[in-house]
PDB file of C-alpha atoms in Angstrom:
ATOM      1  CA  UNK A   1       7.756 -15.109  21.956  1.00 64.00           C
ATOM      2  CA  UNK A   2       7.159 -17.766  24.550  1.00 71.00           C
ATOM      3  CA  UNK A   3       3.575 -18.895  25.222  1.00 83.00           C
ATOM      4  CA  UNK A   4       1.337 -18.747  28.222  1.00 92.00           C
ATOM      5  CA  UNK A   5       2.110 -21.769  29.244  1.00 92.00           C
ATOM      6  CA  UNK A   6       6.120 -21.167  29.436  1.00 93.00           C
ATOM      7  CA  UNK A   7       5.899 -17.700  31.235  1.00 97.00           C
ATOM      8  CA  UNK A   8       4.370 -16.877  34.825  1.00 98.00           C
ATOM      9  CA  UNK A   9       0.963 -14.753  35.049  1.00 98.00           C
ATOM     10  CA  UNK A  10       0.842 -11.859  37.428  1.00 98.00           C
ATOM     11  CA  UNK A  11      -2.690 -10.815  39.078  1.00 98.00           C
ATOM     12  CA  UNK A  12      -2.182  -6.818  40.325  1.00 98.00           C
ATOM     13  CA  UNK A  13      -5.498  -6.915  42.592  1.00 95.00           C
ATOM     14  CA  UNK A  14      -5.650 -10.510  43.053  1.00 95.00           C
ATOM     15  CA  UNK A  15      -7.464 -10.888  46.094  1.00 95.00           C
ATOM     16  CA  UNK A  16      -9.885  -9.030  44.349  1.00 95.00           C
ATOM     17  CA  UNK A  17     -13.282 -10.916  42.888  1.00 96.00           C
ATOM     18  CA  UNK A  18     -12.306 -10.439  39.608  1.00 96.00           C
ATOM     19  CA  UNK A  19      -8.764 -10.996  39.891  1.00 97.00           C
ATOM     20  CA  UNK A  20      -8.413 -14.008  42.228  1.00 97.00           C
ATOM     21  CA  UNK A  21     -11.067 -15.510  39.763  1.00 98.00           C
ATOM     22  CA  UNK A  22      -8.995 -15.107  36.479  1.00 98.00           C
ATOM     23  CA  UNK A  23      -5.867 -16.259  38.609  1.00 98.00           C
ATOM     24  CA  UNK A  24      -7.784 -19.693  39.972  1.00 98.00           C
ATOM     25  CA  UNK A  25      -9.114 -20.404  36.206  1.00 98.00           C
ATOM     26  CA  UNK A  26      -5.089 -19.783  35.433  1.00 98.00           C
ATOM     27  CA  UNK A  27      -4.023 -21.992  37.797  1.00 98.00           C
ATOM     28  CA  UNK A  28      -6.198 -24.508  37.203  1.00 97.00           C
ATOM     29  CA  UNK A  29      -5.405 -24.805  33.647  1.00 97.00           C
ATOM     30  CA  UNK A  30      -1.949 -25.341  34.881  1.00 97.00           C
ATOM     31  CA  UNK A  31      -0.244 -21.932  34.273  1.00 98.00           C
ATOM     32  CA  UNK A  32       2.062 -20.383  36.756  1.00 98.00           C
ATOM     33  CA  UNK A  33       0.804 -17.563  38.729  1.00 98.00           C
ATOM     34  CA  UNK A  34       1.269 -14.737  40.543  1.00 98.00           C
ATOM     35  CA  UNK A  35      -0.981 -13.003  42.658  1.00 98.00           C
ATOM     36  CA  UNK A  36      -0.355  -9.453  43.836  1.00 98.00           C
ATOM     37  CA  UNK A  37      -2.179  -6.907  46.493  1.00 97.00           C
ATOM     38  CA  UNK A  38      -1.039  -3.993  48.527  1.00 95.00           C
ATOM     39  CA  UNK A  39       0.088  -6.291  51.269  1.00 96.00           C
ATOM     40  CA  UNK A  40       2.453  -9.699  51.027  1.00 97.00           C
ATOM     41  CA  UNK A  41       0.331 -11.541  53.360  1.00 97.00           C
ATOM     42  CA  UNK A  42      -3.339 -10.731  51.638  1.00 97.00           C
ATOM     43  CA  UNK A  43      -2.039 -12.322  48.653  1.00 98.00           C
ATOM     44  CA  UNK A  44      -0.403 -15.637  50.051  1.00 98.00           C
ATOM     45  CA  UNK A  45      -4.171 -16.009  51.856  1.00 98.00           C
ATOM     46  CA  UNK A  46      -5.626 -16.074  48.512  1.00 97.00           C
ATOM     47  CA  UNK A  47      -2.623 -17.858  46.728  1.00 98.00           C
ATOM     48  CA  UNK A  48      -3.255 -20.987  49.289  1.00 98.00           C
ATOM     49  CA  UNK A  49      -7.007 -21.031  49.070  1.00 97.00           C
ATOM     50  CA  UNK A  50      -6.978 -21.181  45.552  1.00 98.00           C
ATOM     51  CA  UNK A  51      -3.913 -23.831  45.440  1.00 97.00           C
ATOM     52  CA  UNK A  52      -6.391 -26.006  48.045  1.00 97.00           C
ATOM     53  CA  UNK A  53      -9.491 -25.657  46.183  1.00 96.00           C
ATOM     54  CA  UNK A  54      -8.118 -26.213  42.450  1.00 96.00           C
ATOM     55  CA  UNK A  55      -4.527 -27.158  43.048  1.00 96.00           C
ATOM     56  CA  UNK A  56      -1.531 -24.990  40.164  1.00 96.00           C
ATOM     57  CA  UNK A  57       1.090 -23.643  40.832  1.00 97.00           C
ATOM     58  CA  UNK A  58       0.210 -20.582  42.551  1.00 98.00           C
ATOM     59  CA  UNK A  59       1.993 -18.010  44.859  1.00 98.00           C
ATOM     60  CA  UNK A  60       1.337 -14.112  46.595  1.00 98.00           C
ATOM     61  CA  UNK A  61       3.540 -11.326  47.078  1.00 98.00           C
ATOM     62  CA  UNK A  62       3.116  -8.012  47.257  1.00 97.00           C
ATOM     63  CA  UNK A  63       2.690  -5.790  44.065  1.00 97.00           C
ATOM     64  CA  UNK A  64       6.080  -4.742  43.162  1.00 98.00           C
ATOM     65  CA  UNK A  65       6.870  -8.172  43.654  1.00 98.00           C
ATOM     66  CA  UNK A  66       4.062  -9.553  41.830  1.00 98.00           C
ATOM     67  CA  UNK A  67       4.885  -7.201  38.802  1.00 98.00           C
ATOM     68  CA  UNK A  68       8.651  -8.214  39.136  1.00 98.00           C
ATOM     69  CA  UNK A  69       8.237 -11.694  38.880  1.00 98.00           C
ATOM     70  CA  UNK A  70       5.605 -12.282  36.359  1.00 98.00           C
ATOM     71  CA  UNK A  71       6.132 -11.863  32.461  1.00 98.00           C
ATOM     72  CA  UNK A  72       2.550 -11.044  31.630  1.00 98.00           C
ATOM     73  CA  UNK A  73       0.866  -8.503  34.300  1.00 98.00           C
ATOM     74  CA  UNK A  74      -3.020  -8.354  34.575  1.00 98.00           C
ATOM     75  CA  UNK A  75      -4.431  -5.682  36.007  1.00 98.00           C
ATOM     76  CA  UNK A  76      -7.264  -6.452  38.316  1.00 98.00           C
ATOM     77  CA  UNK A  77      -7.385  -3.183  40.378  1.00 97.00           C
ATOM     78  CA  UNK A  78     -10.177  -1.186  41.384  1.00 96.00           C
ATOM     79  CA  UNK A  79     -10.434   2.186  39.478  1.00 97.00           C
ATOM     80  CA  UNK A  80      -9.336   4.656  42.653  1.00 96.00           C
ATOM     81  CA  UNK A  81      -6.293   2.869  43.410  1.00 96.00           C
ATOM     82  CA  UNK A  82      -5.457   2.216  39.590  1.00 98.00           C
ATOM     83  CA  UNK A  83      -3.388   5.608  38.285  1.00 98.00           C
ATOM     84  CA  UNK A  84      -1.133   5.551  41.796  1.00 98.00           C
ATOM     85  CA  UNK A  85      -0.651   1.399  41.803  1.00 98.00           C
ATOM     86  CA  UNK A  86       0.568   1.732  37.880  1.00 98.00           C
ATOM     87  CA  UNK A  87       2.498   4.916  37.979  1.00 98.00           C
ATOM     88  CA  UNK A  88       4.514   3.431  41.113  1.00 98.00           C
ATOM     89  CA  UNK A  89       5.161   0.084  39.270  1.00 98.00           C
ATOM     90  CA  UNK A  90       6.703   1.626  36.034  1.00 98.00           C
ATOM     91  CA  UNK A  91      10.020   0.258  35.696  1.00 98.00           C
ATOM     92  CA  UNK A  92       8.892  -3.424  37.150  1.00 98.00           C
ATOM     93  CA  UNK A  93       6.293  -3.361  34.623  1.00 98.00           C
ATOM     94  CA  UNK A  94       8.995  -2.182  31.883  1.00 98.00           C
ATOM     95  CA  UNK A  95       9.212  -4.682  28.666  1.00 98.00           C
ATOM     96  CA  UNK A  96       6.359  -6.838  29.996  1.00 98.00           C
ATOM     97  CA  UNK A  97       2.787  -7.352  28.131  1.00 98.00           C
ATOM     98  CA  UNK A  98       0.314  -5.358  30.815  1.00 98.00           C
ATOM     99  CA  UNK A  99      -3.235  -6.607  30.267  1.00 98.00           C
ATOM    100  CA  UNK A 100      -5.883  -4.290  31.609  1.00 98.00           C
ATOM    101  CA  UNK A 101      -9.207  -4.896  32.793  1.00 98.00           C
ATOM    102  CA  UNK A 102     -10.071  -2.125  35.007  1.00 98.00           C
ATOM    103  CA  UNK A 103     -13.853  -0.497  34.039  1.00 98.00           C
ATOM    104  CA  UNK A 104     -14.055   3.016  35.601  1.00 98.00           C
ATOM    105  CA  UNK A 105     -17.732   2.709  36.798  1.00 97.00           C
ATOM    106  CA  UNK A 106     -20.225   5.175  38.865  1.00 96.00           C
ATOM    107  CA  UNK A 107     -23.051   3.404  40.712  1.00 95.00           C
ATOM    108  CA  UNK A 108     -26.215   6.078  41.629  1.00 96.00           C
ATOM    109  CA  UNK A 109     -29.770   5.595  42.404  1.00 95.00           C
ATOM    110  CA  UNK A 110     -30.225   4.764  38.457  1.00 94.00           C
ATOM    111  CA  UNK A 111     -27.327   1.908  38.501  1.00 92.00           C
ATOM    112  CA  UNK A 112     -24.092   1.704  36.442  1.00 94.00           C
ATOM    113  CA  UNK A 113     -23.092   4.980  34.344  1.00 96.00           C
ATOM    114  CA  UNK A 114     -19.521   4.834  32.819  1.00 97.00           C
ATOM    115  CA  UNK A 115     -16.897   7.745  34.182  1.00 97.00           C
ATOM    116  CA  UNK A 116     -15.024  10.250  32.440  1.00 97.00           C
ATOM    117  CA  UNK A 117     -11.203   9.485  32.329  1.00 98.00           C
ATOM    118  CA  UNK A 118      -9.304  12.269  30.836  1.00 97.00           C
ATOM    119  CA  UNK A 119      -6.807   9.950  28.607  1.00 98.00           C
ATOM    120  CA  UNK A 120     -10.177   8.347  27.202  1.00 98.00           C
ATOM    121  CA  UNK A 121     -10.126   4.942  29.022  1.00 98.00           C
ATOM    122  CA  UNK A 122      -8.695   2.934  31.826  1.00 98.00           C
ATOM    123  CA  UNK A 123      -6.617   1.573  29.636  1.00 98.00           C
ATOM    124  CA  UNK A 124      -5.436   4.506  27.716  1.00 98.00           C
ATOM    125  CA  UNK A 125      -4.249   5.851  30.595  1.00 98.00           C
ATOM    126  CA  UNK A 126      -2.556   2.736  31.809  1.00 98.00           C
ATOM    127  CA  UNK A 127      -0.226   3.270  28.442  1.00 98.00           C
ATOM    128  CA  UNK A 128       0.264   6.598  29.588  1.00 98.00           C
ATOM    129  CA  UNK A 129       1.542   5.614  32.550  1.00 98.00           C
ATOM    130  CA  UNK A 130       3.586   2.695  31.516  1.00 98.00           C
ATOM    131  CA  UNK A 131       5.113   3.631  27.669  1.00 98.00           C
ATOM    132  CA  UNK A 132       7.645   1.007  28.479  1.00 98.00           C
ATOM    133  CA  UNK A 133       4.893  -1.391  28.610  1.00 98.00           C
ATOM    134  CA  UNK A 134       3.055  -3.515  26.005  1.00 98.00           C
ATOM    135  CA  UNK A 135      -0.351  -2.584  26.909  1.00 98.00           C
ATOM    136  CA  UNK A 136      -3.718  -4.352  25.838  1.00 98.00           C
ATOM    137  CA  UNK A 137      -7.054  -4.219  27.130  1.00 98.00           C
ATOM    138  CA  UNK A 138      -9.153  -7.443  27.717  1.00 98.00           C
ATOM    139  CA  UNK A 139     -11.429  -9.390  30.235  1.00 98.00           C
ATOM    140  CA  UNK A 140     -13.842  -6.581  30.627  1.00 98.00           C
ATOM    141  CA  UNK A 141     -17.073  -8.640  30.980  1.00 96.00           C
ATOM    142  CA  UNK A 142     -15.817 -11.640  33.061  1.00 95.00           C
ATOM    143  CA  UNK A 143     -18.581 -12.737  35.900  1.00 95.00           C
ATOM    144  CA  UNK A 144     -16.530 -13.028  38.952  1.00 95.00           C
ATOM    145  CA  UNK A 145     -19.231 -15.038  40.469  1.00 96.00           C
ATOM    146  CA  UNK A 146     -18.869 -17.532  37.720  1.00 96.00           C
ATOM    147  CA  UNK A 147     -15.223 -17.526  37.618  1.00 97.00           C
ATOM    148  CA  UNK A 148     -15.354 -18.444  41.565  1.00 96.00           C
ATOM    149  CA  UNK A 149     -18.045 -20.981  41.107  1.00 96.00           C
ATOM    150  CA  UNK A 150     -15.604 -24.330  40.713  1.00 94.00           C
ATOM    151  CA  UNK A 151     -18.681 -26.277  39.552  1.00 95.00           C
ATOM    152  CA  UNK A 152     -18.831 -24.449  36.285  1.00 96.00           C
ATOM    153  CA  UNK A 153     -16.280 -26.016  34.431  1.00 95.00           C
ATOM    154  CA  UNK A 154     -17.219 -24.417  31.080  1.00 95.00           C
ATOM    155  CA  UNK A 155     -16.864 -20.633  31.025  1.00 96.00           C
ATOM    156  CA  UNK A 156     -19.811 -19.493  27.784  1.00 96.00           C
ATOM    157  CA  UNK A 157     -17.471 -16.362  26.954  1.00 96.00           C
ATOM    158  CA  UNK A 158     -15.910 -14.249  24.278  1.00 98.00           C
ATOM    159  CA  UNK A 159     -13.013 -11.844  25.566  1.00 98.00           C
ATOM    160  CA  UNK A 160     -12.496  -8.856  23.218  1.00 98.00           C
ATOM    161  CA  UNK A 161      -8.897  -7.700  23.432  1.00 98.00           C
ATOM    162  CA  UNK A 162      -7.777  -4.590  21.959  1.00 98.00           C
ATOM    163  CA  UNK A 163      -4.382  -3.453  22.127  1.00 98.00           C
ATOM    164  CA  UNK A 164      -1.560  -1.414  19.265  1.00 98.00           C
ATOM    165  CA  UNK A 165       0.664  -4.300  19.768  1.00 98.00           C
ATOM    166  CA  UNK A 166      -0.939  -7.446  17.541  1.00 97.00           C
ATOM    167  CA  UNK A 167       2.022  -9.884  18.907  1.00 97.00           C
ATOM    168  CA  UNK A 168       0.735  -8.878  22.433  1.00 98.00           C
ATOM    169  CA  UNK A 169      -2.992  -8.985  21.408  1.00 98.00           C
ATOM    170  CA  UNK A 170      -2.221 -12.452  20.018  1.00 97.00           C
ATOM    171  CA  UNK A 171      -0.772 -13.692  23.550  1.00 97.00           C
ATOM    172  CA  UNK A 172      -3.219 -12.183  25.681  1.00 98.00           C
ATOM    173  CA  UNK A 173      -5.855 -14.279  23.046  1.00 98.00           C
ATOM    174  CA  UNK A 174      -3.932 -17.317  24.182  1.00 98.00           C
ATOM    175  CA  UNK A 175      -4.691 -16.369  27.496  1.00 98.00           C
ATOM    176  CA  UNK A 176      -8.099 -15.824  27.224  1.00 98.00           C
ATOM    177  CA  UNK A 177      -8.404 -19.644  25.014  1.00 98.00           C
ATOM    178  CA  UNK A 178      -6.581 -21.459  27.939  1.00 97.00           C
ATOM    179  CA  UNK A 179      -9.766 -21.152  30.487  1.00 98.00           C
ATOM    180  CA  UNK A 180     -11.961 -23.961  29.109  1.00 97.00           C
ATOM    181  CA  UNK A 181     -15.149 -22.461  27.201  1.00 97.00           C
ATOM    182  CA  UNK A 182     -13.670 -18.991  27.009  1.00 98.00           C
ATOM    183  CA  UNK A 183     -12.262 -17.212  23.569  1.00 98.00           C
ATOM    184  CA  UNK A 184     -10.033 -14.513  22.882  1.00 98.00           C
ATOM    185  CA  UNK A 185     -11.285 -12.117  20.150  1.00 98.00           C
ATOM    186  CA  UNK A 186      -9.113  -9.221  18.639  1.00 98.00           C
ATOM    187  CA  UNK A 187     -11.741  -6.294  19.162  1.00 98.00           C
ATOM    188  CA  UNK A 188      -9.424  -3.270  17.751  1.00 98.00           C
ATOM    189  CA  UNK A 189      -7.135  -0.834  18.797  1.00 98.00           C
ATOM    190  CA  UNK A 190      -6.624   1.032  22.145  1.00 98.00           C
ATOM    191  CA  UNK A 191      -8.029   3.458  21.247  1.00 98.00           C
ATOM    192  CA  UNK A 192     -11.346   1.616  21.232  1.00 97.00           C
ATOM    193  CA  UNK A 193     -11.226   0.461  24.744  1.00 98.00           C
ATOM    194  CA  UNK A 194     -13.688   3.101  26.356  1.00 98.00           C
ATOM    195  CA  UNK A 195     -16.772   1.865  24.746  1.00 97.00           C
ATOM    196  CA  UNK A 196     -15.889  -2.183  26.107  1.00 98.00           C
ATOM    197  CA  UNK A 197     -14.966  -0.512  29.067  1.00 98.00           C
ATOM    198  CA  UNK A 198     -18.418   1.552  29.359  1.00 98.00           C
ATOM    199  CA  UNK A 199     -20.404  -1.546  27.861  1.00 98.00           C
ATOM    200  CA  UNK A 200     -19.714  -3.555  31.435  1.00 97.00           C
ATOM    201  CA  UNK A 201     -22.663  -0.839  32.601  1.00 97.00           C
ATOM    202  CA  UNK A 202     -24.812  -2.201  30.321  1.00 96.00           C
ATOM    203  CA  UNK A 203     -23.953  -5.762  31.192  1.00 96.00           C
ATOM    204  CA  UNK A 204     -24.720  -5.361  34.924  1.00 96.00           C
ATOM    205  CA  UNK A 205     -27.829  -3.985  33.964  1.00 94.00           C
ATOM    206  CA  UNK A 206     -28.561  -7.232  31.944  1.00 96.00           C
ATOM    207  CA  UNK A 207     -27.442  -9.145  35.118  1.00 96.00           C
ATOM    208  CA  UNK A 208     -29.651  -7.248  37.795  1.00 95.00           C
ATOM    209  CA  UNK A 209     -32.662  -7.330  35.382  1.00 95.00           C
ATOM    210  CA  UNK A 210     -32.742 -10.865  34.765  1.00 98.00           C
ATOM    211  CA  UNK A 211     -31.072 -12.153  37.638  1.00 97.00           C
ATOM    212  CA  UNK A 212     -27.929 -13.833  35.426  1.00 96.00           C
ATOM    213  CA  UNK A 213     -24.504 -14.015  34.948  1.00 95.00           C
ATOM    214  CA  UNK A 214     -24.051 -12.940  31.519  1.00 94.00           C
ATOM    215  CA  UNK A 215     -21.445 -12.465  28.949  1.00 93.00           C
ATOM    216  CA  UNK A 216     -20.968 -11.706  25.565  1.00 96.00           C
ATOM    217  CA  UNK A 217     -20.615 -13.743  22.126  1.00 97.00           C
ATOM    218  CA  UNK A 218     -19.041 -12.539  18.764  1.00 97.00           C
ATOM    219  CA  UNK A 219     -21.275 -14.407  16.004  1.00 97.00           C
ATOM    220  CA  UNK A 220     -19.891 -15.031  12.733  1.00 98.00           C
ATOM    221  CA  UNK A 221     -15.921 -15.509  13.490  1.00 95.00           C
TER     222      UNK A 221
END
């Protein structure tokens, strides 16, 4: 398989914070990317104000279009609009390494709590959805503030990917490595995504406590 530097990155929910951060850390490592969003014109917006502010090769379309063009498809969507945006993209995403990121949060009086999703996790159910796909799960605990902020030019991040498919796993790792600062760690199977998924909760938490930004680090590897 090719690496991330000879295939094109596709943002679903890139005019998103989250998204349209990964994508501008992308394309100013000099991959080729992709951003998608429920309308053509949202996504050029964000495509040219990240090509002004950090340069790439970067472009917007729509989200079929997005997931048609790309060869590896992140996932950047926000939890309500995830099971309809996936399930309607099925055969664009076919064959292609989906990455998701998506943490199905609740927000009360007491903060973050994780929800309940019936397959198990966001991304469990994204490889329900799409079993022509190579799905993973990474990027969970990514500050989109920091990602935006063009001034911090070294990332202080591991990404924990878990996925079924270890030559996918390994790519999506090569992802992660390409955004200076930032490494890819395997973190298990699928199966395992719900408690990285839930754990964002806990790292809000940490952020509205003490005022921060964090992230995590795996010691020892």
């Amino acid at each position: 398989m090719a690496g991330v530097r000879e295939q094109t990155i596709g943002v679903l929910g890139g005019t998103g914070p989250q998204g349209k951060g990964l994508a501008m850390r992308w394309a100013q490592a000099g991959l080729t990317v992709v951003l998608g969003s429920r309308a053509a014109e949202r996504a050029q917006e964000a495509a040219a104000e990240i090509a002004e502010s950090v340069g790439g090769n970067i472009t917007g379309r729509d989200n079929a279009g997005c997931a048609s063009e790309a060869d590896i498809v992140l996932a950047a969507l926000p939890w309500d609009g995830h099971e309809d945006t996936l399930r309607s993209l099925k055969g664009e995403l076919a064959g292609k390494i989906v990455v998701d990121c998506v943490n199905p949060l609740g927000f009360d009086k007491k903060g973050p709590y994780a929800l309940t999703v019936p397959e198990g996790s966001a991304a469990q159910q994204a490889e329900s959805l799409l079993p022509d796909s190579r799905v993973t799960a990474a990027f969970h605990h990514v500050s989109a503030v920091t990602l935006a902020d063009t001034e911090v030019t070294h990332v202080d991040l591991d990404v924990l990917v878990l996925g079924d498919d270890r030559e996918a796993t390994d790519v999506v790792r090569e992802l992660a490595d390409v955004i200076p600062g930032v490494r890819g760690i395997y973190g298990g199977r699928l199966r395992n995504a719900h408690q990285v998924e839930a754990l964002t909760a806990n790292v809000i938490a940490i952020n509205r406590r003490y005022k921060a930004h964090a992230g995590l680090r795996v010691t020892d590897v």
